mmCIF file of C-alpha atoms and ligand atoms in Angstrom:
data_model
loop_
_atom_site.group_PDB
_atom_site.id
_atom_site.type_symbol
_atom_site.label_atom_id
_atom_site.label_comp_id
_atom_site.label_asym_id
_atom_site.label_seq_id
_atom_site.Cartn_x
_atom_site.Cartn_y
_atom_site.Cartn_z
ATOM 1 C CA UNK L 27 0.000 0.000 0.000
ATOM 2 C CA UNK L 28 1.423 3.802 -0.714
ATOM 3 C CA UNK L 29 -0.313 6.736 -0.970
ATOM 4 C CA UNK L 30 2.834 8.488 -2.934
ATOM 5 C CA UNK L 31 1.534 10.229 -6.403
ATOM 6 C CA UNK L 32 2.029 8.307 -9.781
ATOM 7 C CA UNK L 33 4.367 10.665 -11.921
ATOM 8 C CA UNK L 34 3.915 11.071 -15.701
ATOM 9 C CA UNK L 35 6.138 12.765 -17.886
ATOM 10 C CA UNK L 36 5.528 13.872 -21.187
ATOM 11 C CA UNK L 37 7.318 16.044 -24.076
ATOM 12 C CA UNK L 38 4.728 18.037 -23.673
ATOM 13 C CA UNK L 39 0.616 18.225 -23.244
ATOM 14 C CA UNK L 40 -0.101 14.722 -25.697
ATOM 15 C CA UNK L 41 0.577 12.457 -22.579
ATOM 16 C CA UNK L 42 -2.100 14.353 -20.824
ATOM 17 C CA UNK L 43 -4.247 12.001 -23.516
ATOM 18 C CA UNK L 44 -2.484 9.092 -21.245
ATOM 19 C CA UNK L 45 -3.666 10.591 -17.677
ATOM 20 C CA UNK L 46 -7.132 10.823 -18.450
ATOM 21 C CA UNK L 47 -7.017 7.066 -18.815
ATOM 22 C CA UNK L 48 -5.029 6.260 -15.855
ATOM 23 C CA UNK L 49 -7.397 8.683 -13.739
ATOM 24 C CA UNK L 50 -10.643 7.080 -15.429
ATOM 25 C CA UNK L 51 -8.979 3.332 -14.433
ATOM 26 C CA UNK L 52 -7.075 4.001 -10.785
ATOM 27 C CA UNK L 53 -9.099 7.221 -9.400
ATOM 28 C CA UNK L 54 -7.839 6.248 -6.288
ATOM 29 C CA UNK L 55 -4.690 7.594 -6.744
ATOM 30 C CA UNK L 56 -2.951 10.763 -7.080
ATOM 31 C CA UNK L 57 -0.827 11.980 -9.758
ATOM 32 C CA UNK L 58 1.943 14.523 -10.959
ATOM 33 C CA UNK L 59 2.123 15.480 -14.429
ATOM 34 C CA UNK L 60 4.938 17.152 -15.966
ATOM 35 C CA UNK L 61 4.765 18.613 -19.725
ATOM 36 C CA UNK L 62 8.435 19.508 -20.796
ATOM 37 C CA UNK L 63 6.728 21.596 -23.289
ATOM 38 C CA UNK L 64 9.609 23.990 -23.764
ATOM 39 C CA UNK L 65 11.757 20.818 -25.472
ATOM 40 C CA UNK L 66 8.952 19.943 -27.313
ATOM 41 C CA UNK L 67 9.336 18.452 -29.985
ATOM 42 C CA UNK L 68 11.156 15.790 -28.955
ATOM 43 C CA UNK L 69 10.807 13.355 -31.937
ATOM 44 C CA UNK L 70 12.857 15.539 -34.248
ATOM 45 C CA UNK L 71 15.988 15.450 -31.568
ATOM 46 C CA UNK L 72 19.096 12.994 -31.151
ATOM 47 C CA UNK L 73 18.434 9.658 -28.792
ATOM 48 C CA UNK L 74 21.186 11.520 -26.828
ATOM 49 C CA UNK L 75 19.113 14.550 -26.498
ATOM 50 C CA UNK L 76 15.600 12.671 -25.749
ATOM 51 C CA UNK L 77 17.556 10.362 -23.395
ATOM 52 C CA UNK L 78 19.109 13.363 -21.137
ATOM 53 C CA UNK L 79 16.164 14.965 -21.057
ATOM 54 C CA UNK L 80 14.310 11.698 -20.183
ATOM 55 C CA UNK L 81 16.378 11.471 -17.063
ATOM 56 C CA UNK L 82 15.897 15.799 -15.665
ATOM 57 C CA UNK L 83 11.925 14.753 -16.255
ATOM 58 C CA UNK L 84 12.702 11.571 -14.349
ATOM 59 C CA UNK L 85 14.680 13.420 -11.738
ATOM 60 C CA UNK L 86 11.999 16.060 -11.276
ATOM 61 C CA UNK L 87 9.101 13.013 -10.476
ATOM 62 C CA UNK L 88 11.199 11.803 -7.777
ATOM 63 C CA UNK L 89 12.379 14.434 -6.370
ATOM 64 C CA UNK L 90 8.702 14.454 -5.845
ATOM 65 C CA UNK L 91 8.106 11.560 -4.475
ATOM 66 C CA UNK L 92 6.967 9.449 -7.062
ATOM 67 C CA UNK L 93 6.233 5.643 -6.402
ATOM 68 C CA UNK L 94 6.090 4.993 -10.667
ATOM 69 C CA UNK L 95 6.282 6.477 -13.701
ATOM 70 C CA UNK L 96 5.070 6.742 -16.799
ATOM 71 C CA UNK L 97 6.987 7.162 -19.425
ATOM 72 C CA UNK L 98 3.581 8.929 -21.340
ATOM 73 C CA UNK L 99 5.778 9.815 -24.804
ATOM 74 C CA UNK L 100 6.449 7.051 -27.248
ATOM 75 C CA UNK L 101 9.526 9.458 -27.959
ATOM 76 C CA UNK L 102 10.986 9.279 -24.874
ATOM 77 C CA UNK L 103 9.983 5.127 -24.340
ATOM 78 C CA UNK L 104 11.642 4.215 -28.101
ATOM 79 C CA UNK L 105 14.785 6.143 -26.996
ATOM 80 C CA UNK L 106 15.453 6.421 -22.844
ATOM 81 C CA UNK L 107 13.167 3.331 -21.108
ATOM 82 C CA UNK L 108 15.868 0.947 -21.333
ATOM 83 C CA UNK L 109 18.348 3.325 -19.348
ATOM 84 C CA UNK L 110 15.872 4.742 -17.205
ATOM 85 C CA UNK L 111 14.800 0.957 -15.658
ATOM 86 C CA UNK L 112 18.472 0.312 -15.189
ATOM 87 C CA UNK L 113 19.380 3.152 -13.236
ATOM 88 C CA UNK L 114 16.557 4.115 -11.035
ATOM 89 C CA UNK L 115 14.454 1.880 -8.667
ATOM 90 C CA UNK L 116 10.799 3.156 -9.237
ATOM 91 C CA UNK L 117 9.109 0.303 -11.928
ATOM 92 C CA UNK L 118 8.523 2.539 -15.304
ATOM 93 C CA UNK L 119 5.951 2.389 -17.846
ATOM 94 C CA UNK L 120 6.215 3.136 -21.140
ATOM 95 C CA UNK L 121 3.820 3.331 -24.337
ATOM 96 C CA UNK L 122 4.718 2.461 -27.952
ATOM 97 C CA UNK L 123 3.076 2.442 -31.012
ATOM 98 C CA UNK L 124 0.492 -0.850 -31.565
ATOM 99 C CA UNK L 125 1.785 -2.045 -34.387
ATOM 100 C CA UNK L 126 0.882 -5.762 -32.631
ATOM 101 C CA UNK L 127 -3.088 -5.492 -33.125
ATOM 102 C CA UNK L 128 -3.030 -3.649 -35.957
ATOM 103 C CA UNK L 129 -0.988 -6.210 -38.099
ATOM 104 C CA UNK L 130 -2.969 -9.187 -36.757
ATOM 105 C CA UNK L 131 -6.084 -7.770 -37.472
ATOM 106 C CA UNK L 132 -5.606 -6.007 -40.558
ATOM 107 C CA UNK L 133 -7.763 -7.156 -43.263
ATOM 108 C CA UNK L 134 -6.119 -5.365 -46.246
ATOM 109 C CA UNK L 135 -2.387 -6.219 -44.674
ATOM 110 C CA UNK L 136 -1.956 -2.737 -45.557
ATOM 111 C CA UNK L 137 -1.554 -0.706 -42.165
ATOM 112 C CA UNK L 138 -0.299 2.974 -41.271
ATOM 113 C CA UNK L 139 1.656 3.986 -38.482
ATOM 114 C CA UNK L 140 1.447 7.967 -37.714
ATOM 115 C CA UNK L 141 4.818 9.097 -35.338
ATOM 116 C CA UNK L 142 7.214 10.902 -34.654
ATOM 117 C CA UNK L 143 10.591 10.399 -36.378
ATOM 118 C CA UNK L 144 12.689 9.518 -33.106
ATOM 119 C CA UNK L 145 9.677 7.177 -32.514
ATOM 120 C CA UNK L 146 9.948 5.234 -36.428
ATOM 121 C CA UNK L 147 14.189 5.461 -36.484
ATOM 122 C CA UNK L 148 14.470 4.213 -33.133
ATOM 123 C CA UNK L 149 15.677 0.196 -33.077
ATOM 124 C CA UNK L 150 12.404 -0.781 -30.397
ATOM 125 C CA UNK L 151 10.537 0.474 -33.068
ATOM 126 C CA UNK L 152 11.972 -1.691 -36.067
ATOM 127 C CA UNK L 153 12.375 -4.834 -33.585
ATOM 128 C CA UNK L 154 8.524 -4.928 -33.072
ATOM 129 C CA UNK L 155 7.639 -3.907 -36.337
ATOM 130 C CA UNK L 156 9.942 -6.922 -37.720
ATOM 131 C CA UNK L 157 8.705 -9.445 -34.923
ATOM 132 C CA UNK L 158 4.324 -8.523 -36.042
ATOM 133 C CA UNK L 159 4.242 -7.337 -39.224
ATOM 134 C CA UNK L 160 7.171 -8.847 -41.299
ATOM 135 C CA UNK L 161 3.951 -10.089 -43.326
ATOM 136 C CA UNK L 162 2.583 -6.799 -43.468
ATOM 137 C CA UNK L 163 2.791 -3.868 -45.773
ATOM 138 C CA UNK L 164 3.561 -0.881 -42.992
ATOM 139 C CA UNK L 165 3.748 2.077 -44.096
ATOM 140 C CA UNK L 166 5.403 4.338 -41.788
ATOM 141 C CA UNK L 167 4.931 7.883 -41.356
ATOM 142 C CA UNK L 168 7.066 10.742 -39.691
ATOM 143 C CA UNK L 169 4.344 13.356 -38.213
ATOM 144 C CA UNK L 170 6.296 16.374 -38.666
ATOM 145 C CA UNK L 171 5.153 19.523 -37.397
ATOM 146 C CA UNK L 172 2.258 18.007 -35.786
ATOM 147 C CA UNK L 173 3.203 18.256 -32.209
ATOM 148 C CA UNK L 174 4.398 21.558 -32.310
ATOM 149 C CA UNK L 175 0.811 22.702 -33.649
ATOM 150 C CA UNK L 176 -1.146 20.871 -30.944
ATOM 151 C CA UNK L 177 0.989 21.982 -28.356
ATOM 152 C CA UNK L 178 0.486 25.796 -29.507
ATOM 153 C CA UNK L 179 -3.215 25.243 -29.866
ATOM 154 C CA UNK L 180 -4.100 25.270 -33.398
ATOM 155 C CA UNK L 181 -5.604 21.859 -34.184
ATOM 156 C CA UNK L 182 -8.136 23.874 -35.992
ATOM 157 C CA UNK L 183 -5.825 25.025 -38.304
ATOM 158 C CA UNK L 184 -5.313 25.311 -42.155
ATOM 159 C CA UNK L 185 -1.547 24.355 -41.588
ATOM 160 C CA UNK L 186 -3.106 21.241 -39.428
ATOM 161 C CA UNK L 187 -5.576 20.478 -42.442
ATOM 162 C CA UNK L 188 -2.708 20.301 -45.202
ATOM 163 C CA UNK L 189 -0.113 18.257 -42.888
ATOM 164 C CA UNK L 190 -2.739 15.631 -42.621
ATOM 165 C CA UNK L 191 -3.853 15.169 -45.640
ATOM 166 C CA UNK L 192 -0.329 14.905 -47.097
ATOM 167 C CA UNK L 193 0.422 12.703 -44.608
ATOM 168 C CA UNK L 194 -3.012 10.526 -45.105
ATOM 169 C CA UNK L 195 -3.115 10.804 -48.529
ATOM 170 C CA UNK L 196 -0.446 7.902 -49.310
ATOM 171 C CA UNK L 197 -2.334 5.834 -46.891
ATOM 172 C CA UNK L 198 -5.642 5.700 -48.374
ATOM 173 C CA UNK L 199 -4.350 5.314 -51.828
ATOM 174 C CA UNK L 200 -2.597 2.060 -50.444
ATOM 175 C CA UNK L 201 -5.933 0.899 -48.713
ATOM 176 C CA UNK L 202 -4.660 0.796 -44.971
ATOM 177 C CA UNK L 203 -7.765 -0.593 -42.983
ATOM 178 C CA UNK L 204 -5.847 0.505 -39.516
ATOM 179 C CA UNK L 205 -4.621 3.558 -38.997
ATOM 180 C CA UNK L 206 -1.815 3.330 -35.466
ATOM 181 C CA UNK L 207 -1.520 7.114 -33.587
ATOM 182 C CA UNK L 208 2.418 6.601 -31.840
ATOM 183 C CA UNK L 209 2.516 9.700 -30.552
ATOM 184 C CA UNK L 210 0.315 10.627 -27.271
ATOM 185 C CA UNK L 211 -0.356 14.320 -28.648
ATOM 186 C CA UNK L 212 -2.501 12.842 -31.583
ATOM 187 C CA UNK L 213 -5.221 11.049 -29.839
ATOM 188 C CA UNK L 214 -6.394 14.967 -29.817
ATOM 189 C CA UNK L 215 -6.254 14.452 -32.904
ATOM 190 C CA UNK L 216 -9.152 11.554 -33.499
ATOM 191 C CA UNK L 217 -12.606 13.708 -34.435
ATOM 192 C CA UNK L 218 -10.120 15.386 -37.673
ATOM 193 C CA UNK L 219 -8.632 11.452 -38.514
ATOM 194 C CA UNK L 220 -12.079 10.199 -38.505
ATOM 195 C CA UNK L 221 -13.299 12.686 -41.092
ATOM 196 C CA UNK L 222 -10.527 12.422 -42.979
ATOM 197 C CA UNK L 223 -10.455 8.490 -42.965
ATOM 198 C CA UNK L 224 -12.466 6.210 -45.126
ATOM 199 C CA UNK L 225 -14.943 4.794 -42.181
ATOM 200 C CA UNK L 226 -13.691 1.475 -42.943
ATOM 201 C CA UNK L 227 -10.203 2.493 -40.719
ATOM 202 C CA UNK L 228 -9.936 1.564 -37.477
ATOM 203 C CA UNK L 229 -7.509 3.949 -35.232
ATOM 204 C CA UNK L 230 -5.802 2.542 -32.679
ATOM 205 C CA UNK L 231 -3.727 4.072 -30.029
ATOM 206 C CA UNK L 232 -2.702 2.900 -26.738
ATOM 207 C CA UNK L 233 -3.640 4.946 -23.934
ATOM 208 C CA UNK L 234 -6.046 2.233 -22.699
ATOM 209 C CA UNK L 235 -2.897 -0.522 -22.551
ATOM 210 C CA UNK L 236 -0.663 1.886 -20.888
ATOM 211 C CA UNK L 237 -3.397 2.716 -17.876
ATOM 212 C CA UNK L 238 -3.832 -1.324 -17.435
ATOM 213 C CA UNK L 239 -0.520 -2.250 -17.379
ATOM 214 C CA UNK L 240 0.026 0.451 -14.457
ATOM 215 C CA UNK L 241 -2.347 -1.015 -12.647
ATOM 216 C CA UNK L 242 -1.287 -4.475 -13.116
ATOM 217 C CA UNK L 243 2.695 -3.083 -12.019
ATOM 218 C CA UNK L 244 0.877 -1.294 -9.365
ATOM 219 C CA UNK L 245 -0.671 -4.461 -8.387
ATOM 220 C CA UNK L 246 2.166 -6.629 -8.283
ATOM 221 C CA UNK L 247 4.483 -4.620 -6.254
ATOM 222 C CA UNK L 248 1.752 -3.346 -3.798
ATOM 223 C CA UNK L 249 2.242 0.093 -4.752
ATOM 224 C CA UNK L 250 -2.162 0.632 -4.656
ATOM 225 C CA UNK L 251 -3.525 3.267 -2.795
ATOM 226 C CA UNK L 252 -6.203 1.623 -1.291
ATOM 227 C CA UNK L 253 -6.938 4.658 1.588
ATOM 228 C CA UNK L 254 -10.001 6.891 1.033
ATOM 229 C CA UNK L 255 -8.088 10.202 1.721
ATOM 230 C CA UNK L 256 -9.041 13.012 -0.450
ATOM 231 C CA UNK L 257 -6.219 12.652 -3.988
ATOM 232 C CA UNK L 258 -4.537 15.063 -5.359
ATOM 233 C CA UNK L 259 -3.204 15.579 -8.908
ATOM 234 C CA UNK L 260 -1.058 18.214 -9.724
ATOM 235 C CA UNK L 261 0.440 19.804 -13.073
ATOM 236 C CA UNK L 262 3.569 21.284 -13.728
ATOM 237 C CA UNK L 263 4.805 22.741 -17.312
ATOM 238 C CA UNK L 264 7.622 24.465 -18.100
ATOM 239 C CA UNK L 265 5.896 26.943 -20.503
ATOM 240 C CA UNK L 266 2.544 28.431 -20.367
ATOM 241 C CA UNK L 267 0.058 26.356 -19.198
ATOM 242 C CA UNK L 268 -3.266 28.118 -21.227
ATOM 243 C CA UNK L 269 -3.536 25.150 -23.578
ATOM 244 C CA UNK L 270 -2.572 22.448 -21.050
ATOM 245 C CA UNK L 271 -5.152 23.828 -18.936
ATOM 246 C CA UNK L 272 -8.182 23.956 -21.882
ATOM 247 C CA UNK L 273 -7.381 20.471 -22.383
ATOM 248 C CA UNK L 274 -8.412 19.595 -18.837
ATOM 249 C CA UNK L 275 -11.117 21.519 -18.378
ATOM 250 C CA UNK L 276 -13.706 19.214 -17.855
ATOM 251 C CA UNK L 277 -11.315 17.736 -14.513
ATOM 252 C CA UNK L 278 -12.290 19.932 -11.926
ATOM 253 C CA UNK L 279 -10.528 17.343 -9.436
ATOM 254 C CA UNK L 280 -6.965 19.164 -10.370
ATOM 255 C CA UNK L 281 -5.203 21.012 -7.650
ATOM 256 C CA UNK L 282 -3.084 23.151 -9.338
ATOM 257 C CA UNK L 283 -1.506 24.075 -12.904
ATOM 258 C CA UNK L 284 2.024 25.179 -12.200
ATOM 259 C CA UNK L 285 4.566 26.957 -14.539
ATOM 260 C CA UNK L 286 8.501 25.723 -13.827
ATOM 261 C CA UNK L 287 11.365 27.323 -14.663
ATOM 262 C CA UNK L 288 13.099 23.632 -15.956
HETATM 263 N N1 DGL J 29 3.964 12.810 -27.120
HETATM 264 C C1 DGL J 29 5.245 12.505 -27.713
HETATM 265 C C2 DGL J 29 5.211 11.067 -28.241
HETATM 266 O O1 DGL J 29 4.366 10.295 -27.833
HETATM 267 C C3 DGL J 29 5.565 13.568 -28.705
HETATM 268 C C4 DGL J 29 6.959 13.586 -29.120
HETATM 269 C C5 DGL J 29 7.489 14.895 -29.540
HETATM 270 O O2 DGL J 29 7.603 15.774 -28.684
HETATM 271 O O3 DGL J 29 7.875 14.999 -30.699
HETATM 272 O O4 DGL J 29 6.024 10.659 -29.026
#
């Protein structure tokens, strides 16, 4: 049993996509979210790069007092997980794109994988893409310039329009029937994918994985909060937090929205 707060670290606001799972599926426990929104993006930077700045965000969560944390950034998981459970103590999770269901369920054997490009270059990546879908046509896609758009609010947005159709377009024409969203800023992006998408594509991202499997690491090291004290969940960015703070709107359970000089 521990009452300490489950830190989650993102690039930026997408992972915020990842806490609204976790607090639908453990609201039991408190949180700490950290958006590193100043380094955002972090897909177009060096493994060394996403790696240190893997560990400060680490750092920062348990200096805190963290008792896990999620790794909420496929970014950041491709690149820095592997380091990050060898030299700290605190179980992490991580997310990464889900290539798995998509190839065995594919109907076409056509699928498309939207992410960023330290997400598709990085060698976790190409290991599970060669392990369940060597059978499969993938066709991989770099989402340039999409994070920094959603991060500075303009998913409405001509320049958000003409991104995604140049980056569906190629898609469609091949007949993908699953469409996988590795990077957690574009779940925000859904309700523009869907009317963009032939209805016969699925979208699949894995927010919903990620908030099970903390529960089930949660589980097995006894790390539940099973007291009915009051939780709290707290936000930290490290530029302003207008647009972190739209996207939560509807949580009225959040303490506090905190700019960081980081
Ligand atoms: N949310 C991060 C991810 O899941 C975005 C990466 C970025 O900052 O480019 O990959």
């Amino acid at each position: 049993m521990n009452t300490a707060p489950i830190g989650i670290f993102d690039s930026g606001i997408g992972g915020t996509s990842i806490w609204k799972e976790i607090h639908a599926m453990l609201p039991n426990e408190s949180t700490i979210y950290l958006a590193d929104s100043k380094y955002a993006p972090y897909g177009e930077k060096t493994q060394k790069e996403i790696l240190d700045l893997s560990v400060k965000n680490t750092e920062f969560l348990l200096s805190k007092g963290c008792k896990l944390i999620v790794v909420a950034c496929n970014t950041a998981t491709t690149n820095a997980i592997d380091y990050l459970r060898e030299h700290y103590k605190v179980p992490f999770i991580g997310i990464e794109p889900a290539i798995k269901p998509a190839a065995l369920n594919s109907k076409t054997g056509v699928v498309g994988v939207l992410a960023t490009r330290g997400t598709l270059t990085s060698s976790l990546f190409t290991k599970t893409s060669a392990l369940y879908a060597k059978d499969r046509k993938v066709i991989e896609q770099f989402g340039d310039g999409l994070v920094p758009l959603i991060e500075n609010g303009q998913i409405e947005s001509p320049e958000m329009d003409a991104l995604l159709d140049r980056y569906l377009s190629p898609m469609i024409k091949a007949n993908i029937d699953y469409l996988v969203l590795g990077c957690t800023h574009y779940p925000y992006l859904i309700p523009k994918l869907k009317k963009m998408l032939p209805e016969s594509v699925s979208i699949i991202d894995s927010g919903l994985a990620v908030a099970k499997q903390t529960k089930t690491v949660l589980e097995k090291y006894s790390l539940l909060n099973l007291t009915s004290e009051k939780k709290s969940h707290l936000f930290y960015s490290n530029r302003e937090v207008h647009v972190l703070k739209s996207l939560m709107n509807d949580y009225t359970d959040i303490a506090d929205f905190s700019f960081l000089e980081f």
